[in-house]
Amino acid sequence: MQKNLFLLFLISSFCFSQNPYPQDYFRAPLDITLIPSGTFGELRSNHFHSGLDIKTQQREGLNVYAVADGYVSRIKVSHYGYGKALYITHPNGYVSVYGHLQKFSPTIEAYIKKLQYEQETFEIEVFPTAAELPLSKNDIVAFSGNTGGSGGPHLHFEIRDNEERPINPLLFGLDIQDGVNPTIKNVYAYPISKDAHVNKSREKQKLRLVALQNGDYTVENIEAYGKIGFGIEAIDRQDLATNQNGVSNIQGIYNGNLKFEMDFKRFSFDETRHLNRFIDYEHYKNKKERIQKLFVEPENPLSMYTNLDNNGFINVEDSTSSVYKIKVGDFHNNNSWLTINIEGKQASEMKAKPDSVTPYFIYAKKNNELINKHISVNIPENTFYDDFFIDFKVSNDTLSLHDDIIPVRDNFSISYDITGYKNPEAEKLYIARLVGYRNQYALYSQTYKKENVLTTYTKTLGTYALVMDTVSPKIKPLNFSKGKWLSKYRFLKVKIEDDESGISNYRATINGKWILMEYDYKKNELTYDFNDAISQETENNLKIIVTDNVGNSSTFETLFYRK
């Protein structure tokens, strides 16, 4: 009897370890077929994707449902990021997240709008108590949209645990149709140790990929020696979509032994920027291809690594034959295999890896300060992963701080002493990052002023400059004109633009009363809903003040009529 109970315990423990997440607790957040435009753990700019992006048939306004009983524990409305977002805490400890919403359900909309008017702000974040906005499974909580940083109508959906770590929603029983194997697009070999080489070169080598008839891959045989690592560019597709999405699992196997595994099941937001250590960051910046490295370099704390042997590196000896296999899988266990045959051969002559030496050297584990004339750069310890020679040049008010090919872990600061500038010019200066061909575009970098010093904090190397903005924002009515009757109008729309430092804030009133105008930065539009009923007057004076990031402001006033 005890033996049978022990076996039952082992079986139960095994099943739980395979998938410890409840399978019938959550329903789908939409009542349409789930087709992802983005998958969990997908590689994005500076982060892993923390949920599922679900297609909404290229339209907005679809019902979004509470996936289980619970209560609204957080509401956040912002111009960027998730736009209008809703967070629901469930009795089992998980939190579901719904982003890029068009609007909330009437009860939630009234709750948040009341607070927006009380605080006179469109952007807002609140944390309701369990008693304020309780919900039942299947309640409509919002309507799908395209707000915030969304590139098209869709629902961003997450499930997080009680430590705010996002988890792949498919682990909870939600399903998508997927019978398609992942695609391996490119494969690279990396010589690591000083004596290592691949095909007689010390530099990273792109291997010639060969697609086999059975859907798997191989490469032309390679010669190698020493400590070696591999990297791949791989994507996944689903049955009902053509999007190039992320894969779910990658394994590296050397001579039958598992050396490396990356499992995209769960991560924390604290670690997500370390994606830039997982990929070949310099290659991505130069080629726009994200190579996923199947080895773990120092100072890479990603929790998604599992089953590591020698951190994924292999050691190829002279006069040996070996096989390295890569298995790439999606959530539905559709797998693609890549086989690399390796002949161990120590080369007597090989192409040297070029060194890049400058007068300035960064120690990753120390504080570093670079100063030239009126510009200083302060780099705290652990800002970078590795020590390296950095390019640092100053020409007038332009700072060339290396190329953006080195991943940055945390903020460093750039400061300009502007003592040489006199008011009012000094009040209109800001620090910008120069981008584009020949650095023709100046992107505002949030700039702080203390006495005669301007400072910005950034996580990006590149070219920075001191820029002056003396041009005020532009304000233009879109669907009305002065003196017009707007009785049949539901919305009031205004276009606001600033081509220099960018919009900082805006304020709108009707007959002196603050009105809520939603800002869509992708369209440069402000929208007011007349259903807010702020004014009951026939004659209405609209006043809008828009201010840019250095304090230039414009005021727009007009008269309209409503019955």
XYZ file of C-alpha atoms in Angstrom:
563
model
C 0.000 0.000 0.000
C 2.791 2.421 0.954
C 4.632 1.548 -2.254
C 1.541 2.306 -4.360
C 1.031 5.610 -2.566
C 4.678 6.489 -3.171
C 4.321 5.711 -6.893
C 1.152 7.797 -7.031
C 3.027 10.655 -5.355
C 5.856 10.404 -7.868
C 3.435 10.411 -10.800
C 1.530 13.400 -9.370
C 4.775 15.260 -8.705
C 5.966 14.584 -12.243
C 2.724 15.838 -13.768
C 2.806 18.937 -11.581
C 6.399 19.674 -12.499
C 5.534 19.327 -16.159
C 2.844 22.003 -15.961
C 1.949 23.357 -12.524
C -0.517 25.912 -13.886
C -4.324 25.489 -13.672
C -5.811 24.322 -16.979
C -9.533 25.087 -16.658
C -9.479 28.212 -14.555
C -9.099 30.956 -17.181
C -11.212 31.505 -20.258
C -10.004 33.323 -23.371
C -10.120 37.150 -23.123
C -11.884 37.395 -26.507
C -14.716 35.363 -28.016
C -13.062 35.012 -31.411
C -10.476 32.507 -32.623
C -7.172 33.358 -30.963
C -4.623 34.264 -33.636
C -1.384 35.730 -32.288
C 0.493 38.576 -33.880
C 3.056 38.263 -31.091
C 3.987 35.344 -28.847
C 5.241 35.105 -25.283
C 8.977 35.630 -24.827
C 9.345 36.992 -28.337
C 12.454 39.100 -28.882
C 11.590 42.801 -28.891
C 13.617 45.991 -28.614
C 15.419 45.812 -25.237
C 12.920 43.318 -23.783
C 11.200 39.984 -24.064
C 7.515 40.178 -24.990
C 5.565 39.592 -21.784
C 2.298 38.255 -23.186
C 0.266 37.293 -26.208
C -0.655 39.867 -28.831
C -4.014 38.667 -30.119
C -5.311 39.825 -33.490
C -8.677 41.594 -33.398
C -9.602 41.220 -37.079
C -7.972 44.582 -37.913
C -10.633 46.464 -35.994
C -11.263 47.999 -32.596
C -14.156 47.658 -30.174
C -14.290 43.884 -29.653
C -15.562 42.743 -26.264
C -12.776 41.963 -23.804
C -13.792 39.574 -21.018
C -12.612 38.925 -17.486
C -10.877 35.569 -17.825
C -11.896 34.546 -14.281
C -13.511 35.928 -11.131
C -11.576 38.669 -9.407
C -11.355 42.412 -9.011
C -9.757 45.330 -10.858
C -6.552 45.920 -8.925
C -4.856 48.421 -11.216
C -5.814 50.792 -14.013
C -3.179 52.629 -15.968
C -3.765 55.129 -18.751
C -0.694 56.441 -20.560
C 0.238 57.974 -23.880
C 2.794 55.262 -24.567
C 3.422 51.646 -23.552
C 0.205 49.688 -22.983
C -1.966 52.783 -23.506
C -5.181 52.041 -21.643
C -4.477 48.980 -19.529
C -6.454 46.968 -16.999
C -5.152 44.563 -14.333
C -7.402 41.970 -12.652
C -6.324 40.075 -9.532
C -7.844 36.599 -9.196
C -8.479 34.524 -6.036
C -5.843 31.964 -7.065
C -3.131 34.645 -6.861
C -2.625 35.278 -10.567
C -3.135 38.641 -12.283
C -4.453 39.018 -15.827
C -3.447 42.070 -17.856
C -5.231 43.648 -20.830
C -3.421 46.317 -22.867
C -3.930 48.770 -25.762
C -7.644 49.024 -24.921
C -9.948 51.407 -26.742
C -11.991 52.047 -23.609
C -13.139 50.325 -20.442
C -16.581 48.925 -19.685
C -19.099 51.589 -18.568
C -18.614 51.019 -14.823
C -14.828 51.031 -15.006
C -14.831 53.920 -17.494
C -16.945 56.035 -15.127
C -14.650 55.147 -12.218
C -11.443 56.166 -13.968
C -12.903 59.216 -15.725
C -14.104 60.609 -12.396
C -10.541 60.413 -11.111
C -9.123 61.914 -14.298
C -11.382 64.933 -13.899
C -10.608 65.253 -10.191
C -6.863 65.191 -10.897
C -7.177 67.047 -14.231
C -4.985 64.591 -16.103
C -5.398 62.085 -18.924
C -2.446 59.952 -17.828
C -3.298 58.230 -14.574
C -2.514 55.116 -12.557
C -4.719 53.893 -9.713
C -4.969 50.765 -7.547
C -8.607 50.066 -6.612
C -9.391 47.925 -3.574
C -11.019 44.499 -3.859
C -14.374 45.993 -2.849
C -14.455 48.785 -5.439
C -14.568 46.990 -8.775
C -15.353 43.273 -8.261
C -15.767 41.106 -11.360
C -17.119 37.746 -12.376
C -15.746 35.466 -15.037
C -17.213 36.368 -18.476
C -17.923 39.995 -17.495
C -17.120 42.474 -20.268
C -14.356 44.630 -18.800
C -13.204 46.632 -21.817
C -13.131 46.941 -25.600
C -10.098 46.176 -27.734
C -8.186 49.042 -29.259
C -4.906 50.459 -30.504
C -3.826 52.822 -27.733
C -0.304 53.444 -26.478
C 2.638 51.955 -28.348
C 0.512 49.560 -30.365
C 1.381 49.296 -34.057
C -2.141 48.200 -35.061
C -5.410 47.035 -33.464
C -4.867 44.053 -31.153
C -5.204 42.942 -27.553
C -2.075 42.525 -25.457
C -2.871 39.845 -22.878
C -0.760 38.640 -19.957
C -0.973 36.363 -16.964
C 1.362 37.170 -14.068
C 2.054 35.313 -10.838
C 1.938 36.821 -7.358
C 5.493 38.110 -7.808
C 4.482 40.051 -10.942
C 6.383 37.672 -13.209
C 4.713 37.199 -16.625
C 3.998 33.590 -17.633
C 3.155 32.199 -21.061
C -0.693 32.293 -21.146
C -0.731 29.113 -23.235
C 0.467 27.229 -20.145
C -2.979 27.841 -18.620
C -4.907 25.974 -21.300
C -5.523 28.809 -23.742
C -4.852 27.518 -27.209
C -3.944 28.600 -30.706
C -3.831 26.569 -33.899
C -0.224 25.706 -34.644
C 1.057 22.800 -36.691
C 3.967 24.667 -38.273
C 7.591 23.911 -37.428
C 9.851 26.841 -36.512
C 12.125 28.251 -39.191
C 15.882 28.506 -38.722
C 17.030 31.442 -40.825
C 20.744 31.692 -40.030
C 23.408 29.986 -37.939
C 26.756 31.325 -36.718
C 29.800 29.893 -34.951
C 31.756 31.925 -32.392
C 35.412 31.240 -31.511
C 35.723 32.058 -27.812
C 39.122 31.107 -26.388
C 42.310 32.789 -27.604
C 43.383 29.659 -29.474
C 39.935 28.901 -30.902
C 39.018 29.208 -34.548
C 36.312 28.226 -36.988
C 37.341 27.520 -40.574
C 40.761 29.041 -39.802
C 39.294 32.332 -38.575
C 39.161 33.869 -35.116
C 36.102 35.881 -36.069
C 32.444 34.906 -35.914
C 31.536 32.778 -38.917
C 28.227 32.559 -40.748
C 27.679 28.928 -41.698
C 26.020 27.965 -44.962
C 22.581 26.676 -44.024
C 21.131 23.782 -46.020
C 17.417 22.960 -45.804
C 16.667 19.226 -45.980
C 13.635 17.649 -47.597
C 12.251 16.497 -44.242
C 12.128 20.107 -43.000
C 15.267 19.940 -40.902
C 18.589 21.648 -41.580
C 22.292 21.048 -41.795
C 25.350 23.094 -42.703
C 28.473 22.459 -44.705
C 30.979 20.614 -42.519
C 33.191 22.943 -40.522
C 36.710 22.780 -39.165
C 37.095 24.122 -35.650
C 39.300 24.057 -32.611
C 39.121 25.281 -29.036
C 36.240 26.778 -27.093
C 33.324 27.370 -29.448
C 29.760 28.700 -29.173
C 26.880 28.767 -31.639
C 24.062 31.195 -32.362
C 20.933 31.029 -34.477
C 18.328 33.310 -35.943
C 14.994 31.507 -35.694
C 11.302 32.406 -35.914
C 7.978 30.621 -35.614
C 4.659 30.903 -37.427
C 1.149 29.664 -36.615
C -1.485 28.087 -38.840
C -3.704 31.147 -39.310
C -1.103 33.921 -39.481
C 1.999 34.864 -41.430
C 3.627 36.838 -38.611
C 7.218 35.992 -37.747
C 6.851 35.195 -34.054
C 9.214 33.985 -31.367
C 10.072 30.371 -30.608
C 9.343 28.650 -27.297
C 12.393 26.483 -26.631
C 15.965 26.135 -27.928
C 18.369 23.312 -27.093
C 22.009 22.746 -27.991
C 23.234 19.127 -27.912
C 26.882 18.131 -28.337
C 27.716 14.508 -29.072
C 24.415 13.477 -27.519
C 24.818 15.577 -24.343
C 22.537 18.508 -23.604
C 24.730 21.605 -23.288
C 22.228 24.439 -23.423
C 18.513 25.079 -23.100
C 16.514 28.300 -23.266
C 12.890 27.849 -22.192
C 10.585 30.831 -22.723
C 7.995 30.058 -20.029
C 8.386 32.786 -17.433
C 10.658 35.709 -16.577
C 10.703 38.840 -14.450
C 10.624 42.421 -15.633
C 13.828 43.080 -13.680
C 15.761 40.790 -16.014
C 14.095 41.496 -19.350
C 16.697 44.028 -20.553
C 19.313 41.266 -20.390
C 17.847 40.157 -23.704
C 20.623 42.339 -25.125
C 23.157 39.968 -23.572
C 21.302 36.923 -24.913
C 21.371 38.186 -28.501
C 24.381 39.293 -30.518
C 23.687 42.976 -29.900
C 26.300 44.360 -32.272
C 25.060 42.106 -35.075
C 21.486 43.224 -34.468
C 22.411 46.890 -34.597
C 24.366 46.424 -37.825
C 22.223 43.835 -39.618
C 18.804 44.015 -37.910
C 18.983 40.253 -37.308
C 18.580 38.895 -33.779
C 21.032 36.045 -33.326
C 20.203 34.079 -30.172
C 23.438 32.922 -28.571
C 23.396 29.311 -27.405
C 25.937 30.055 -24.718
C 25.899 32.141 -21.570
C 28.461 34.885 -21.086
C 29.410 36.347 -17.680
C 26.978 38.702 -15.942
C 23.936 37.265 -17.717
C 21.346 36.443 -15.019
C 18.450 35.368 -17.251
C 16.263 32.847 -15.416
C 15.074 31.215 -18.651
C 18.352 29.344 -19.061
C 18.045 25.718 -17.984
C 20.146 22.551 -18.272
C 23.423 24.371 -18.817
C 26.648 22.406 -19.179
C 29.776 24.573 -19.313
C 27.398 27.486 -20.005
C 26.650 26.024 -23.425
C 30.220 26.227 -24.731
C 31.865 23.234 -26.372
C 35.561 22.356 -26.525
C 36.719 20.935 -29.838
C 39.963 18.990 -29.753
C 42.389 18.329 -32.571
C 41.878 15.230 -34.752
C 38.299 14.589 -33.605
C 34.925 14.313 -35.285
C 31.883 15.553 -33.409
C 28.271 16.590 -33.944
C 26.428 19.597 -32.562
C 22.647 19.541 -32.890
C 20.220 22.396 -32.324
C 16.574 21.736 -31.554
C 14.170 24.666 -31.954
C 10.613 24.162 -30.749
C 7.368 26.076 -30.391
C 4.799 25.727 -27.610
C 2.935 22.966 -29.459
C 6.043 20.771 -29.763
C 6.563 21.444 -33.438
C 10.329 21.093 -33.732
C 13.085 21.823 -36.239
C 16.544 20.267 -36.018
C 19.870 21.570 -37.245
C 22.924 19.303 -37.478
C 26.488 20.666 -37.532
C 29.282 18.216 -38.261
C 32.599 19.396 -36.814
C 36.079 18.230 -37.707
C 38.541 19.102 -34.958
C 41.622 20.537 -36.593
C 44.119 22.894 -35.031
C 45.204 25.405 -37.644
C 48.828 26.443 -37.912
C 47.819 29.767 -39.445
C 44.549 31.567 -39.005
C 43.018 34.935 -39.631
C 43.549 37.128 -36.592
C 40.717 38.894 -34.823
C 41.280 42.655 -35.181
C 41.725 44.693 -32.006
C 40.038 48.046 -31.462
C 42.090 50.333 -29.219
C 41.250 53.903 -28.165
C 42.700 56.242 -25.498
C 39.720 55.483 -23.235
C 39.090 52.203 -21.451
C 35.931 51.274 -19.537
C 36.167 48.991 -16.519
C 32.772 47.339 -16.143
C 33.163 46.766 -12.402
C 34.234 50.329 -11.592
C 32.872 53.856 -11.820
C 34.149 55.612 -14.945
C 34.161 59.305 -15.819
C 34.998 60.816 -19.197
C 35.546 64.576 -19.440
C 36.341 66.787 -22.396
C 35.932 70.552 -22.139
C 32.320 71.277 -21.099
C 30.982 67.737 -21.551
C 31.238 64.924 -19.011
C 29.997 61.337 -19.038
C 29.541 59.491 -15.754
C 29.325 55.693 -16.028
C 28.512 53.881 -12.747
C 29.857 50.419 -12.054
C 27.959 47.551 -13.717
C 26.638 49.790 -16.486
C 28.284 47.442 -18.999
C 28.821 43.693 -19.040
C 32.456 43.726 -20.173
C 35.546 45.918 -20.109
C 36.202 47.607 -23.463
C 37.908 50.470 -25.264
C 35.362 53.235 -25.845
C 35.321 55.945 -28.506
C 34.945 59.344 -26.857
C 35.178 62.514 -28.923
C 33.869 66.054 -28.489
C 33.416 68.583 -31.263
C 31.844 71.857 -30.141
C 28.501 70.752 -28.623
C 28.475 67.290 -30.208
C 29.499 64.208 -28.254
C 30.460 61.022 -30.095
C 30.231 58.250 -27.535
C 31.066 55.025 -29.355
C 28.550 53.387 -31.701
C 25.368 51.838 -30.359
C 26.797 48.322 -30.642
C 27.521 47.622 -26.957
C 24.608 46.535 -24.739
C 24.013 48.804 -21.748
C 22.615 47.406 -18.509
C 21.594 50.599 -16.724
C 21.577 54.371 -17.003
C 24.691 56.474 -17.355
C 24.633 60.269 -17.447
C 25.761 62.906 -19.933
C 26.202 66.467 -18.682
C 26.816 69.782 -20.450
C 28.119 72.873 -18.720
C 26.218 75.690 -20.467
C 27.886 78.591 -18.662
C 28.866 79.989 -22.051
C 25.214 80.415 -23.023
C 23.265 83.398 -21.769
C 19.537 83.689 -21.199
C 17.162 83.484 -22.949
C 19.129 81.063 -25.171
C 20.169 78.874 -22.250
C 16.531 78.293 -21.311
C 15.813 76.763 -24.718
C 18.617 74.204 -24.766
C 18.188 70.446 -24.436
C 20.257 67.319 -24.963
C 19.341 65.209 -27.997
C 20.489 61.894 -29.400
C 21.337 62.189 -33.072
C 20.057 59.345 -35.255
C 19.464 58.512 -38.891
C 21.677 58.796 -41.927
C 24.466 61.244 -41.057
C 22.675 61.938 -37.751
C 20.127 64.240 -39.343
C 17.429 63.659 -36.698
C 17.621 65.001 -33.139
C 15.609 62.971 -30.619
C 14.874 64.708 -27.339
C 16.518 62.966 -24.381
C 14.860 63.928 -21.108
C 16.960 66.817 -19.891
C 17.333 68.134 -16.343
C 18.767 71.522 -15.461
C 20.605 72.400 -12.261
C 22.134 75.860 -12.232
C 24.342 75.947 -15.358
C 24.432 72.199 -16.020
C 22.148 70.159 -18.270
C 22.048 66.403 -17.653
C 20.381 63.470 -19.328
C 20.276 59.812 -18.292
C 20.417 57.204 -21.020
C 20.966 53.517 -21.742
C 22.164 54.031 -25.303
C 25.597 54.792 -26.698
C 25.866 56.960 -29.801
C 26.012 60.618 -30.777
C 24.546 63.341 -28.578
C 24.348 67.082 -29.057
C 23.184 70.254 -27.404
C 20.181 71.532 -29.354
C 18.216 74.765 -29.136
C 14.436 74.876 -29.562
C 12.814 78.284 -29.958
C 9.792 77.113 -31.969
C 6.431 76.793 -30.254
C 4.096 73.821 -30.832
C 1.435 73.963 -33.543
C -2.288 73.575 -32.784
C -4.850 72.982 -35.524
C -8.577 72.138 -35.303
C -9.484 69.059 -37.332
C -13.278 68.726 -37.416
C -14.529 72.219 -36.613
C -13.886 75.896 -37.231
C -14.530 79.139 -35.355
C -18.187 79.921 -34.756
C -19.398 76.508 -35.936
C -22.446 74.734 -34.498
C -21.371 71.358 -33.133
C -24.689 70.095 -31.763
C -24.545 66.856 -33.757
C -20.892 66.170 -33.030
C -19.812 63.448 -30.565
C -16.123 64.358 -30.598
C -13.945 67.441 -30.809
C -10.612 66.759 -32.539
C -7.454 68.886 -32.563
C -4.028 68.228 -34.066
C -0.963 69.200 -32.023
C 2.623 68.964 -33.260
C 6.111 69.941 -32.206
C 8.978 69.209 -34.580
C 11.770 70.097 -32.178
C 11.929 68.957 -28.536
C 8.451 67.383 -28.612
C 5.213 67.798 -26.674
C 5.595 67.892 -22.895
C 2.051 68.651 -21.751
C -1.233 70.178 -22.754
C -4.277 71.650 -21.033
C -7.746 72.258 -22.466
C -10.781 74.081 -21.034
C -14.285 74.957 -22.147
C -15.616 78.125 -20.561
C -12.818 77.883 -18.020
C -13.593 74.277 -16.985
C -10.923 71.590 -17.533
C -11.858 68.966 -20.120
C -10.384 65.515 -20.660
C -8.706 65.326 -24.039
C -7.191 61.976 -24.977
C -3.805 62.260 -26.657
C -2.906 59.848 -29.463
C 0.771 60.536 -30.126
C 0.764 58.292 -33.227
C -1.738 60.624 -34.894
C -0.739 63.791 -32.991
C -4.397 64.169 -32.058
C -6.319 65.389 -29.029
C -9.915 64.175 -28.727
C -12.678 65.385 -26.406
C -15.916 63.420 -25.932
C -18.937 65.736 -25.660
C -20.682 62.998 -23.650
C -18.572 64.171 -20.717
C -21.043 67.089 -20.650
C -18.696 69.600 -19.070
C -20.548 72.549 -20.507
C -24.311 72.981 -20.912
C -23.938 76.418 -22.449
C -24.891 77.338 -26.010
C -21.865 79.547 -26.497
C -18.577 77.842 -25.665
C -15.041 79.141 -25.526
C -12.424 76.451 -26.158
C -8.897 77.141 -24.938
C -5.952 74.785 -25.453
C -2.400 75.401 -24.220
C 0.357 73.099 -25.483
C 3.905 73.207 -24.101
C 7.033 71.544 -25.473
C 9.930 70.049 -23.513
C 11.881 73.310 -23.168
C 8.916 75.437 -22.175
C 7.805 76.956 -25.497
C 4.021 77.107 -25.451
C 1.188 77.902 -27.841
C -2.376 78.887 -27.035
C -5.366 78.168 -29.250
C -8.741 79.787 -28.572
C -11.962 79.600 -30.514
C -15.716 79.857 -30.119
C -18.262 77.157 -30.984
C -21.952 76.606 -30.332
C -24.032 73.660 -29.118
C -27.660 73.103 -28.221
